[in-house]
Tab-separated table of C-alpha atoms in Angstrom:
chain	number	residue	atom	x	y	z
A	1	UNK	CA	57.732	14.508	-37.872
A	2	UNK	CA	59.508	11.117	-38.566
A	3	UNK	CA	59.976	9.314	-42.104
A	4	UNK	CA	57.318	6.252	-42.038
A	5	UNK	CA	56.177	4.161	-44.265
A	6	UNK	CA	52.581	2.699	-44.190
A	7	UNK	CA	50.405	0.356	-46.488
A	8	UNK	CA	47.889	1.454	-49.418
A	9	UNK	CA	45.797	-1.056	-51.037
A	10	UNK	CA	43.685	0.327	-54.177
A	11	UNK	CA	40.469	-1.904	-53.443
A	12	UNK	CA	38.677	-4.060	-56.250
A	13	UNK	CA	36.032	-0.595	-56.771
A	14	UNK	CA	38.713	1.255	-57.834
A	15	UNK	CA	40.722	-1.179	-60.113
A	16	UNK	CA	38.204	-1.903	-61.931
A	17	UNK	CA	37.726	1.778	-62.551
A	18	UNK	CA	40.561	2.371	-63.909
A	19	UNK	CA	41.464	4.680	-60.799
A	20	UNK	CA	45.213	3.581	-59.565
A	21	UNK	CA	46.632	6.518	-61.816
A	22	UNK	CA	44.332	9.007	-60.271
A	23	UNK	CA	44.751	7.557	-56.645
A	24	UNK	CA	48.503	7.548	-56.900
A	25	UNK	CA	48.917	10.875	-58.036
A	26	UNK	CA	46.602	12.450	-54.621
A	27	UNK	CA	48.839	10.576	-52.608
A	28	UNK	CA	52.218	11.747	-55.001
A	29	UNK	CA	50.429	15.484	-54.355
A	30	UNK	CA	50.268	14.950	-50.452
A	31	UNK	CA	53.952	14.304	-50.574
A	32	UNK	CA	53.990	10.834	-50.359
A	33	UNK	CA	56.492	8.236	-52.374
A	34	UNK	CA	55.493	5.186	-54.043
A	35	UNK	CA	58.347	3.258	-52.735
A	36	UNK	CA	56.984	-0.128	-53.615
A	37	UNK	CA	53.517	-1.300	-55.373
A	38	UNK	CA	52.258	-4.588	-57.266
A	39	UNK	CA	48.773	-5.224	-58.533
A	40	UNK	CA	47.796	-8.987	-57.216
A	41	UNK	CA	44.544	-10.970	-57.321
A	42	UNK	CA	43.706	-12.220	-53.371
A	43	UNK	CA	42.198	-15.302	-52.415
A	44	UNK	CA	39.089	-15.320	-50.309
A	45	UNK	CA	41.830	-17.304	-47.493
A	46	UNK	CA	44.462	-14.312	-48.131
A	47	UNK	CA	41.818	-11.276	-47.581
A	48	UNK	CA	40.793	-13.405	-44.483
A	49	UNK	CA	44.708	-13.570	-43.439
A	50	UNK	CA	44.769	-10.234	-43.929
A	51	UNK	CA	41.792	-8.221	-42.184
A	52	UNK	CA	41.885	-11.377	-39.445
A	53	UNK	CA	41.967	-8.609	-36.672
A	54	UNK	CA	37.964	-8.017	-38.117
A	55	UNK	CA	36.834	-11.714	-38.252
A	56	UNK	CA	34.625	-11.290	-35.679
A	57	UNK	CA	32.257	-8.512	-36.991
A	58	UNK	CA	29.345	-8.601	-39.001
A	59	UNK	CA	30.550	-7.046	-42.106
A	60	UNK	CA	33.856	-9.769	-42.360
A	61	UNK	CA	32.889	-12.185	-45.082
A	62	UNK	CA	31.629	-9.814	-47.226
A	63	UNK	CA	34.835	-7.501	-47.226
A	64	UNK	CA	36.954	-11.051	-47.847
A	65	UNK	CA	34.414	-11.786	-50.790
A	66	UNK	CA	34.881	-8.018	-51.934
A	67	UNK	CA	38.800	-7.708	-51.554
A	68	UNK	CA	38.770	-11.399	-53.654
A	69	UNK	CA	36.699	-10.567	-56.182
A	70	UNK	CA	38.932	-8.550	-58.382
A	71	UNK	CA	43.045	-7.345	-58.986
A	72	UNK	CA	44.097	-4.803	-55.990
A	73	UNK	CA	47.396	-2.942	-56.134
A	74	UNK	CA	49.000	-2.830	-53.383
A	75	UNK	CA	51.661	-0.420	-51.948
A	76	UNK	CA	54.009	1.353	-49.553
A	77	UNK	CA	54.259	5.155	-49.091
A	78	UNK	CA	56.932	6.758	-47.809
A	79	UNK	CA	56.936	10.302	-46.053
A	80	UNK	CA	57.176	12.453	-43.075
A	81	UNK	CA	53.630	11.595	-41.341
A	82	UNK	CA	52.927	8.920	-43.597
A	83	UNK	CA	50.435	6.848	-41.179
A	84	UNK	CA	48.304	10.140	-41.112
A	85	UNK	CA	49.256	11.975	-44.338
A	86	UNK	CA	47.906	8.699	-46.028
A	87	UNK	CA	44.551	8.596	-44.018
A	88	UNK	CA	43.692	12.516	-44.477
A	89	UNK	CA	44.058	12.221	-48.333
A	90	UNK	CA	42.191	8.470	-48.401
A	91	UNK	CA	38.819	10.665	-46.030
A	92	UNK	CA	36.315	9.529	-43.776
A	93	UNK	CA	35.599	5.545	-44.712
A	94	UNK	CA	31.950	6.669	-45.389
A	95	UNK	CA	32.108	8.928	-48.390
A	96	UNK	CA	29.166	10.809	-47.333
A	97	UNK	CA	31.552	11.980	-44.343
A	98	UNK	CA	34.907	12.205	-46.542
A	99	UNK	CA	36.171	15.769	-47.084
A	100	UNK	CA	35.875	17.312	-50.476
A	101	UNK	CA	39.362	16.181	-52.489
A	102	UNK	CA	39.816	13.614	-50.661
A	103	UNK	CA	40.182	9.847	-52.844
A	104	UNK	CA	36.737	8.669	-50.664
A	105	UNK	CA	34.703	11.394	-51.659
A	106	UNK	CA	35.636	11.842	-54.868
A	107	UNK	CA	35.606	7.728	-56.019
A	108	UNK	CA	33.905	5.679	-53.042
A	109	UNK	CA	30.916	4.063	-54.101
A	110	UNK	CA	29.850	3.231	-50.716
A	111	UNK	CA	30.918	2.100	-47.228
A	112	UNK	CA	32.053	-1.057	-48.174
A	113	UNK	CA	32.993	-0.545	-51.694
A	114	UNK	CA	35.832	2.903	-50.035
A	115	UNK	CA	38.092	2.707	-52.892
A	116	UNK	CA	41.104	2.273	-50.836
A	117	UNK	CA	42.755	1.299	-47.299
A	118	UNK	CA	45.362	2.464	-45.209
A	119	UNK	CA	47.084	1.243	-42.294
A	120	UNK	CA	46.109	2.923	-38.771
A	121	UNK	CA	49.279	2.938	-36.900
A	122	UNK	CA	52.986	2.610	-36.922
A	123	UNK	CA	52.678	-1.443	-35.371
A	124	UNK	CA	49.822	-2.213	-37.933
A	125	UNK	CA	51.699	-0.647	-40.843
A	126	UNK	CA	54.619	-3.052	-40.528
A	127	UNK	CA	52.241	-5.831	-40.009
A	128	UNK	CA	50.538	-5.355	-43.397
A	129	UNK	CA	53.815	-4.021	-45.083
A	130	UNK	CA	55.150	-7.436	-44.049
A	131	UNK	CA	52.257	-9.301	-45.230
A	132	UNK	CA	53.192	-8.358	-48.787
A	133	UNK	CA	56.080	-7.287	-49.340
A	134	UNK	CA	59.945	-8.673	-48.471
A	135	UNK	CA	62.129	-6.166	-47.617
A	136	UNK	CA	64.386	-6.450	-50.744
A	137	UNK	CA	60.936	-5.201	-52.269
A	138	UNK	CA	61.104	-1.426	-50.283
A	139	UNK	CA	63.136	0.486	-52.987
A	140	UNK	CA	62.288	3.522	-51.325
């Protein structure tokens, strides 16, 4: 399997939890590196920016007011498999479907409030690496 890199965001449920330590190290476990990682406060417009692709579907204004309403971190892992390693050890996006261990099942509070998101492919990865992060940011 080939090196990738993909995006993690630790979502506003988990923050204010006081879950990024916890998160990180699953994903540190898994095999993946934290290659780079800030914790930033989105707007409602950069959450909209961001999940764009979803503007269309019922549930799209409320995950912009959810992503905006408090700090996220987020971050690019680095590892053989990333893309998937990332999404096994994040689970199902309904925790009630998530495998046991996995960061969904053990800190999702619901659908909506999932704890944490991942990119889905190689194309959508760079997309949202882009987004935030420059490339002098990648320390990987």
């Amino acid at each position: 399997m080939a090196i990738e890199r993909t995006l993690s965001i630790i979502k506003p449920d988990a923050t204010n939890r006081n879950l990024t330590g916890k998160i990180n190290a699953k994903f540190e476990e898994a095999g993946l590196r934290i290659v780079a990682q800030k914790r930033i406060h989105l707007t409602k417009a950069q959450a909209g920016k961001f999940y764009e692709v979803h503007a269309e579907r019922p549930f799209y204004d409320e995950l912009c007011d959810f992503m905006a309403s408090a700090p996220v971190v987020v971050q690019v892992l680095e590892g053989e498999g990333a893309i998937a390693k990332n999404r096994e050890v994040m689970g199902a996006t309904n925790p009630a479907d998530a495998a046991p261990g996995t960061i969904r099942a053990e800190f999702a509070q619901s659908v909506g409030e999932n704890s944490v998101h991942g990119s889905d492919a190689p194309e959508t990865a760079a997309a949202e690496i882009a987004y935030f992060f420059s490339g002098l940011e990648l320390v990987g």
